[in-house]
Amino acid sequence: MTARGRQDPYPLYAALRAHGPVLHLGSQLIVTSYEQASAVLRDPRMLVADRDMLRRQLGPAYAARPSQALLTDSVLNTNPPDHRRMRQLVSGAFTPRRVAGLRAAIDAQAARLADRLDSGGPVDLIEEFAVPLPLAVICELLGVPESDRAWFRPVAVDFAGAVEYAASAETAKRADDAAAQLRDYLIGLVADRRRSPTDDLTSQLATAAASDSAALSGTELLGNLALLLLAGHETTTNLIGNGVAVLFDHPAAMARLRAAPDLAPAYVEEFLRFDAPVQVTSRVPATAMTVGDAAVDGSVEVTVLLGAANRDPERFAAADTFDPARSDNAPLSFGAGAHFCLGAALARLEAQIAFPLLLTRFPKLRPDGAPVRRDRLVLRGYAHLPVRAG
Ligand code: HEM
């Protein structure tokens, strides 16, 4: 995909969709329809690329890529039966109660960050709010102490390049360097929590890993902590940034949300649909099978375009229109099936706190300069969103 396509992939998705719900291109099957995307993600015969597959595919390059090796030991890159065991452990430490318990911390952190937007001059909403809020929340969850967070932030941002499709050599190198640093850091954090556990998620996973034979191995523990860190911040940053940019383009909708903050949940679902923070995922068939009318087998990579499925006119009326009042809105932005996002409730909670806060606290919130998109396809969001709050 060209850089222009990455800035605005929706015309390309529409062009692909014109070929039907799936498009078979050599060893790739591209899925654009909502129905097929949902079916692929829910089909137990569809596997994620796991450690063994990646080792075969990448050969010695696999071991030379610390960012890939770190992440493949997590739920996201693991298939049954290991996936079920791992997911049970991670979700057991990441309960609705734990998420609900973060509300006060999110409220406080969001209010503290909002104070800094009020400088009277132009500020970068990404830099000052959309990045630090989810990062503070995930640090809180994992138990990364305040004093380490300044160090943690650039490492976490670089590490996010690890999941980028056809990443540039520079992005890949930064992700690898970050992964190596992150791994060392997490080893220290785990050792510390084993010595003196607290009530954070790292303690819970680390002590379970030490005492339960069905529990996570050492590398799995590091992989899942790294995944939570990665999955927990840039995605939510993008939800906040993309949502604010959409509101700037739709002033009447912005005014309605400001007047009625309890509409926030419906707005957040529509932000997720209209400009999904994660645009793409992929699967590999375990066996010969059909997807739509295409015959596929284990040699085919099935690319699921979540961002295209969310704009499928067969599923959503006026799919290219931002309409927070649409009924029956169920975007595929958090995936579906066995790998459905474990952090969906947390991401929704953060966004449902952030938008009403920004709009009611800053009645004049407006753009102040050109927004800059990150040149990325998988994790879609802004690098800079200059605004004026007062
Ligand atoms: C999985 C999106 C926030 C943790 C996923 C998947 C998607 C996704 C699409 C499935 C990938 C696949 O099937 O291949 C998002 C979006 C978010 C978000 C759009 C924010 C708006 C979070 C947060 C956390 C999190 C805040 C944790 C703190 C995870 C984990 C998985 C996952 C652990 C892997 C689950 C598994 O493989 O079983 N996410 N995510 N996510 N997400 Fe999220």
Coordinates of C-alpha atoms and ligand atoms in Angstrom, one line a residue:
M1 CA 0.0 0.0 0.0
T2 CA 1.3 3.5 -0.8
A3 CA 1.8 6.2 1.8
R4 CA -1.3 7.9 0.5
G5 CA -3.3 4.7 0.9
R6 CA -2.1 4.5 4.5
Q7 CA -3.3 8.1 5.1
D8 CA -6.8 7.2 3.9
P9 CA -7.3 3.5 3.2
Y10 CA -11.1 3.7 2.8
P11 CA -11.2 4.3 -1.0
L12 CA -8.9 1.3 -1.5
Y13 CA -11.1 -0.9 0.7
A14 CA -14.1 0.1 -1.4
A15 CA -12.2 -0.8 -4.6
L16 CA -11.3 -4.2 -3.1
R17 CA -14.9 -4.7 -2.0
A18 CA -16.0 -4.2 -5.6
H19 CA -14.4 -7.6 -6.4
G20 CA -16.7 -9.4 -3.9
P21 CA -16.6 -10.2 -0.2
V22 CA -13.2 -11.9 -0.5
L23 CA -10.4 -11.4 -3.0
H24 CA -7.9 -14.2 -3.8
L25 CA -4.5 -12.7 -4.8
G26 CA -1.9 -15.5 -5.1
S27 CA -1.0 -16.7 -1.6
Q28 CA -3.2 -14.0 0.1
L29 CA -6.9 -14.0 0.6
I30 CA -8.2 -10.5 1.4
V31 CA -11.5 -10.3 3.3
T32 CA -13.5 -7.1 3.1
S33 CA -17.0 -8.1 4.0
Y34 CA -18.3 -7.9 7.6
E35 CA -20.0 -11.3 7.4
Q36 CA -16.9 -13.1 6.1
A37 CA -14.6 -11.2 8.4
S38 CA -16.7 -12.2 11.4
A39 CA -17.0 -15.8 10.2
V40 CA -13.2 -16.1 9.7
L41 CA -12.4 -14.7 13.1
R42 CA -14.9 -17.1 14.8
D43 CA -13.8 -20.2 12.9
P44 CA -11.8 -22.6 15.0
R45 CA -10.0 -23.8 11.9
M46 CA -8.5 -20.4 11.4
L47 CA -5.2 -20.1 13.3
V48 CA -3.0 -17.2 14.3
A49 CA 0.6 -17.2 13.2
D50 CA 2.3 -18.9 16.2
R51 CA 5.9 -19.4 17.2
D52 CA 6.4 -22.5 15.1
M53 CA 4.8 -21.0 12.0
L54 CA 6.9 -17.8 12.3
R55 CA 10.1 -19.8 12.9
R56 CA 9.4 -21.8 9.7
Q57 CA 8.5 -18.7 7.8
L58 CA 11.3 -16.4 9.0
G59 CA 14.1 -19.0 9.6
P60 CA 17.1 -17.5 11.4
A61 CA 15.6 -14.0 11.0
Y62 CA 13.0 -15.0 13.6
A63 CA 15.6 -15.3 16.4
A64 CA 17.2 -12.1 15.3
R65 CA 14.0 -10.1 15.8
P66 CA 13.5 -9.7 19.6
S67 CA 10.2 -7.9 19.1
Q68 CA 8.7 -10.9 17.2
A69 CA 10.1 -13.4 19.6
L70 CA 8.7 -11.5 22.7
L71 CA 5.2 -11.2 21.3
T72 CA 4.8 -14.7 20.0
D73 CA 4.9 -16.0 23.5
S74 CA 1.6 -14.3 24.2
V75 CA -2.1 -15.1 23.8
L76 CA -2.3 -13.1 20.6
N77 CA 0.1 -15.5 18.8
T78 CA -0.9 -18.8 20.4
N79 CA -3.3 -21.4 19.2
P80 CA -5.4 -24.0 21.1
P81 CA -4.8 -25.9 23.3
D82 CA -2.2 -23.5 24.8
H83 CA -4.3 -20.4 23.9
R84 CA -7.1 -21.5 26.2
R85 CA -4.8 -22.1 29.1
M86 CA -3.0 -18.8 28.6
R87 CA -6.1 -16.8 28.0
Q88 CA -7.8 -18.2 31.1
L89 CA -4.8 -17.1 33.2
V90 CA -4.5 -13.6 31.7
S91 CA -8.2 -13.0 31.8
G92 CA -8.4 -14.3 35.4
A93 CA -6.0 -11.6 36.4
F94 CA -7.8 -9.0 34.3
T95 CA -11.3 -9.2 35.6
P96 CA -14.2 -6.8 35.1
R97 CA -13.8 -6.0 38.8
R98 CA -10.1 -5.0 38.2
V99 CA -11.2 -2.8 35.2
A100 CA -14.1 -1.2 37.2
G101 CA -11.6 -0.6 40.0
L102 CA -9.5 1.5 37.7
R103 CA -12.2 4.1 37.1
A104 CA -11.1 6.5 39.9
A105 CA -7.5 6.3 38.7
I106 CA -8.5 7.0 35.1
D107 CA -10.7 9.9 36.2
A108 CA -7.9 11.4 38.2
Q109 CA -5.3 10.9 35.6
A110 CA -7.5 12.3 32.8
A111 CA -8.3 15.4 34.9
R112 CA -4.6 15.9 35.6
L113 CA -3.6 15.7 31.9
A114 CA -6.5 18.0 30.9
D115 CA -5.1 20.7 33.3
R116 CA -2.0 20.7 31.1
L117 CA -4.0 21.3 27.9
D118 CA -5.2 24.6 29.3
S119 CA -1.9 26.5 28.6
G120 CA -3.6 29.2 26.5
G121 CA -1.5 28.3 23.5
P122 CA -1.6 25.5 20.9
V123 CA -1.0 22.0 22.3
D124 CA -0.6 18.5 20.8
L125 CA -3.5 16.5 22.0
I126 CA -1.7 13.2 21.1
E127 CA 1.5 14.1 23.0
E128 CA -0.2 15.7 26.0
F129 CA -3.3 13.6 26.4
A130 CA -4.0 10.6 24.0
V131 CA -0.6 9.0 24.6
P132 CA -0.1 9.6 28.4
L133 CA -3.6 8.6 29.5
P134 CA -3.7 5.0 28.3
L135 CA 0.0 4.6 29.1
A136 CA -0.6 5.7 32.7
V137 CA -3.5 3.4 33.0
I138 CA -1.6 0.3 31.7
C139 CA 1.3 1.2 34.0
E140 CA -1.1 1.4 36.9
L141 CA -2.5 -2.0 35.9
L142 CA 0.9 -3.7 35.5
G143 CA 2.4 -1.9 38.5
V144 CA 5.0 0.1 36.7
P145 CA 6.1 2.6 39.4
E146 CA 5.7 6.4 38.7
S147 CA 9.5 6.8 38.7
D148 CA 9.9 4.5 35.7
R149 CA 7.2 5.9 33.5
A150 CA 9.3 8.6 31.8
W151 CA 11.7 5.9 30.7
F152 CA 8.9 3.6 29.8
R153 CA 7.1 5.9 27.4
P154 CA 9.4 6.1 24.4
V155 CA 10.2 2.4 24.7
A156 CA 6.5 1.5 24.7
V157 CA 5.9 3.8 21.7
D158 CA 8.8 2.2 19.7
F159 CA 7.8 -1.3 20.6
A160 CA 4.3 -0.7 19.0
G161 CA 6.1 -0.8 15.6
A162 CA 6.5 -4.5 16.2
V163 CA 3.0 -5.3 14.8
E164 CA 3.3 -3.1 11.7
Y165 CA 2.7 -4.8 8.4
A166 CA 5.7 -4.5 6.1
A167 CA 7.4 -2.2 8.6
S168 CA 10.3 -0.1 7.3
A169 CA 13.8 -1.3 8.4
E170 CA 14.0 1.7 10.8
T171 CA 10.6 0.9 12.4
A172 CA 11.6 -2.7 12.8
K173 CA 15.0 -1.9 14.3
R174 CA 13.5 0.5 16.8
A175 CA 10.8 -2.1 17.8
D176 CA 13.6 -4.7 18.3
D177 CA 15.8 -2.4 20.4
A178 CA 12.7 -1.4 22.4
A179 CA 11.7 -5.1 22.8
A180 CA 15.2 -6.0 24.2
Q181 CA 15.0 -3.1 26.7
L182 CA 11.4 -4.0 27.6
R183 CA 12.2 -7.6 28.2
D184 CA 15.0 -6.7 30.6
Y185 CA 12.8 -4.3 32.4
L186 CA 9.9 -6.9 32.7
I187 CA 12.4 -9.5 34.0
G188 CA 13.3 -7.1 36.8
L189 CA 9.7 -6.2 37.6
V190 CA 8.7 -9.8 37.8
A191 CA 11.6 -10.7 40.1
D192 CA 10.7 -7.8 42.3
R193 CA 7.0 -8.8 42.5
R194 CA 7.9 -12.4 43.2
R195 CA 9.9 -11.1 46.2
S196 CA 7.3 -8.7 47.4
P197 CA 3.9 -9.1 45.7
T198 CA 1.4 -6.2 45.6
D199 CA -2.1 -6.3 44.2
D200 CA -1.1 -5.5 40.6
L201 CA -1.6 -7.7 37.6
T202 CA 2.1 -8.5 37.3
S203 CA 2.2 -9.8 40.9
Q204 CA -0.9 -11.9 40.2
L205 CA 0.5 -13.5 37.0
A206 CA 4.0 -13.9 38.4
T207 CA 3.0 -15.6 41.6
A208 CA 0.6 -17.9 39.8
A209 CA 3.4 -18.7 37.3
A210 CA 5.6 -19.7 40.2
S211 CA 3.0 -21.9 42.0
D212 CA 0.8 -23.5 39.3
S213 CA 2.1 -26.1 36.9
A214 CA -0.7 -25.2 34.3
A215 CA 0.4 -21.6 34.6
L216 CA 2.5 -19.4 32.4
S217 CA 6.1 -20.3 31.6
G218 CA 8.7 -17.6 32.1
T219 CA 8.8 -16.6 28.5
E220 CA 5.0 -16.7 28.3
L221 CA 4.8 -14.4 31.4
L222 CA 7.1 -11.9 29.7
G223 CA 5.3 -12.2 26.4
N224 CA 1.9 -11.6 27.9
L225 CA 3.0 -8.6 30.0
A226 CA 4.6 -7.1 26.9
L227 CA 1.5 -7.7 24.9
L228 CA -0.7 -6.1 27.5
L229 CA 1.6 -3.1 27.5
L230 CA 1.5 -2.9 23.7
A231 CA -2.2 -3.7 23.2
G232 CA -3.1 -1.4 26.1
H233 CA -1.7 1.9 25.0
E234 CA -1.3 2.7 21.3
T235 CA -4.7 1.3 20.4
T236 CA -6.5 3.4 23.0
T237 CA -4.3 6.4 22.0
N238 CA -5.6 6.0 18.5
L239 CA -9.2 5.6 19.6
I240 CA -9.0 9.0 21.5
G241 CA -7.0 10.8 18.7
N242 CA -9.1 9.4 15.8
G243 CA -12.3 10.2 17.7
V244 CA -11.3 13.9 18.4
A245 CA -10.4 14.3 14.7
V246 CA -13.8 12.9 13.7
L247 CA -15.5 15.3 16.0
F248 CA -13.6 18.3 14.6
D249 CA -14.9 17.2 11.1
H250 CA -18.5 16.9 12.5
P251 CA -19.2 20.0 14.6
A252 CA -22.9 19.3 15.0
A253 CA -22.3 15.8 16.4
M254 CA -19.6 17.3 18.6
A255 CA -22.1 19.9 20.0
R256 CA -24.6 17.1 20.7
L257 CA -22.1 15.1 22.7
R258 CA -21.0 18.2 24.7
A259 CA -24.7 18.9 25.5
A260 CA -25.4 15.2 26.4
P261 CA -22.3 13.5 27.8
D262 CA -24.2 10.3 28.5
L263 CA -24.2 9.7 24.7
A264 CA -20.5 8.9 25.1
P265 CA -20.9 5.1 24.9
A266 CA -22.7 5.3 21.5
Y267 CA -20.2 7.8 20.2
V268 CA -17.3 5.6 21.2
E269 CA -18.8 2.6 19.4
E270 CA -19.2 4.8 16.3
F271 CA -15.6 6.1 16.6
L272 CA -14.5 2.5 16.8
R273 CA -16.5 1.6 13.6
F274 CA -15.8 4.7 11.6
D275 CA -12.0 4.8 12.0
A276 CA -10.8 1.6 13.7
P277 CA -7.6 1.9 15.8
V278 CA -6.6 -1.6 14.6
Q279 CA -7.3 -2.0 10.8
V280 CA -5.9 -5.4 10.0
T281 CA -5.4 -8.9 11.4
S282 CA -4.6 -12.2 9.8
R283 CA -5.1 -15.9 10.1
V284 CA -3.8 -19.1 8.5
P285 CA -6.2 -22.0 7.7
A286 CA -5.4 -25.2 9.6
T287 CA -6.8 -27.2 6.8
A288 CA -8.2 -27.1 3.3
M289 CA -11.5 -25.1 3.4
T290 CA -13.5 -22.4 1.7
V291 CA -14.0 -18.8 2.7
G292 CA -16.9 -17.4 0.8
D293 CA -16.3 -18.9 -2.7
A294 CA -12.6 -19.1 -2.4
A295 CA -10.7 -22.4 -1.7
V296 CA -7.8 -21.9 0.7
D297 CA -5.4 -24.1 2.7
G298 CA -2.4 -23.6 5.0
S299 CA -0.3 -22.0 2.3
V300 CA -2.7 -19.0 2.2
E301 CA -2.5 -16.0 4.5
V302 CA -6.0 -14.7 5.2
T303 CA -5.9 -10.9 5.7
V304 CA -8.9 -9.6 7.5
L305 CA -9.5 -5.9 6.9
L306 CA -11.4 -4.9 10.1
G307 CA -11.5 -1.3 8.8
A308 CA -13.2 -2.4 5.6
A309 CA -15.6 -4.8 7.4
N310 CA -16.7 -1.8 9.5
R311 CA -17.6 0.1 6.4
D312 CA -19.4 -2.7 4.7
P313 CA -22.6 -1.3 3.2
E314 CA -24.3 -4.7 3.4
R315 CA -24.0 -4.5 7.2
F316 CA -24.1 -0.8 7.9
A317 CA -26.6 1.7 6.3
A318 CA -24.7 4.8 5.0
A319 CA -21.5 3.0 6.1
D320 CA -19.2 5.9 5.1
T321 CA -21.2 8.4 7.2
F322 CA -20.3 9.1 10.9
D323 CA -23.6 8.5 12.7
P324 CA -23.4 8.0 16.5
A325 CA -27.2 7.5 16.5
R326 CA -27.1 4.3 14.4
S327 CA -28.8 1.4 16.0
D328 CA -27.4 -2.1 16.2
N329 CA -23.8 -0.9 15.9
A330 CA -21.4 -3.8 16.4
P331 CA -18.1 -3.0 14.7
L332 CA -15.4 -5.6 14.5
S333 CA -12.8 -3.3 15.9
F334 CA -12.0 -5.5 18.9
G335 CA -11.9 -8.6 16.7
A336 CA -14.2 -11.6 17.4
G337 CA -14.1 -15.2 18.5
A338 CA -11.3 -16.8 20.5
H339 CA -8.9 -13.8 20.3
F340 CA -11.6 -11.1 21.0
C341 CA -9.8 -8.2 22.7
L342 CA -9.3 -8.8 26.4
G343 CA -9.0 -5.1 27.0
A344 CA -12.2 -4.0 25.3
A345 CA -14.0 -3.0 28.5
L346 CA -10.9 -1.0 29.7
A347 CA -10.5 0.8 26.3
R348 CA -14.2 1.7 26.3
L349 CA -14.0 2.9 29.9
E350 CA -11.0 5.2 29.1
A351 CA -12.7 6.6 26.0
Q352 CA -16.0 7.1 27.8
I353 CA -14.2 9.1 30.5
A354 CA -12.0 11.0 28.1
F355 CA -14.5 12.4 25.6
P356 CA -17.0 14.0 28.0
L357 CA -14.2 15.4 30.0
L358 CA -12.5 17.1 27.1
L359 CA -15.7 18.5 25.7
T360 CA -17.3 19.8 28.9
R361 CA -14.0 21.1 30.3
F362 CA -13.1 22.9 27.1
P363 CA -16.2 24.4 25.4
K364 CA -13.9 25.9 22.7
L365 CA -11.8 22.9 21.9
R366 CA -10.8 23.2 18.3
P367 CA -8.1 22.3 15.8
D368 CA -5.1 24.6 15.6
G369 CA -2.9 23.4 12.7
A370 CA -2.8 20.4 10.4
P371 CA -3.1 16.9 12.0
V372 CA -0.3 14.5 11.1
R373 CA -1.2 10.8 10.6
R374 CA 1.3 8.1 11.6
D375 CA 2.5 6.4 8.5
R376 CA 1.1 3.1 9.6
L377 CA -1.6 0.7 8.4
V378 CA -2.2 -1.8 11.2
L379 CA -2.4 0.6 14.1
R380 CA -4.2 3.6 12.6
G381 CA -3.9 6.9 14.4
Y382 CA -2.3 10.3 14.6
A383 CA 1.3 11.3 15.4
H384 CA 0.2 14.9 16.1
L385 CA -3.2 16.6 16.5
P386 CA -2.6 20.3 17.3
V387 CA -5.5 21.8 19.2
R388 CA -6.3 24.9 21.2
A389 CA -8.3 24.2 24.3
G390 CA -9.1 27.7 25.6
Ligands
HEM1 C1 -6.7 -8.5 21.1 C2 -8.2 -4.3 19.3 C3 -7.3 -2.1 23.6 C4 -5.5 -6.3 25.2 C5 -7.2 -7.6 20.3 C6 -7.7 -7.8 18.9 C7 -8.1 -6.6 18.4 C8 -7.9 -5.6 19.4 C9 -8.6 -6.3 17.0 C10 -7.8 -9.1 18.2 C11 -6.7 -9.4 17.3 C12 -6.9 -10.7 16.5 O1 -7.9 -11.3 16.6 O2 -6.0 -11.0 15.7 C13 -8.1 -3.3 20.4 C14 -8.5 -1.9 20.2 C15 -8.3 -1.4 21.4 C16 -7.7 -2.4 22.3 C17 -9.1 -1.3 19.0 C18 -8.5 0.1 21.9 C19 -9.4 0.9 21.4 C20 -6.8 -3.1 24.4 C21 -6.4 -2.9 25.8 C22 -5.8 -4.0 26.2 C23 -5.9 -5.0 25.2 C24 -6.6 -1.6 26.6 C25 -5.2 -4.4 27.6 C26 -4.9 -3.6 28.5 C27 -5.7 -7.2 24.2 C28 -5.2 -8.6 24.3 C29 -5.6 -9.3 23.1 C30 -6.2 -8.3 22.3 C31 -4.5 -9.2 25.5 C32 -5.3 -10.7 22.7 C33 -6.4 -11.6 23.1 C34 -6.1 -13.0 22.6 O3 -5.4 -13.2 21.7 O4 -6.7 -14.0 23.1 N1 -7.4 -6.2 20.6 N2 -7.6 -3.5 21.6 N3 -6.5 -4.4 24.1 N4 -6.3 -7.1 23.0 FE1 -7.0 -5.3 22.4

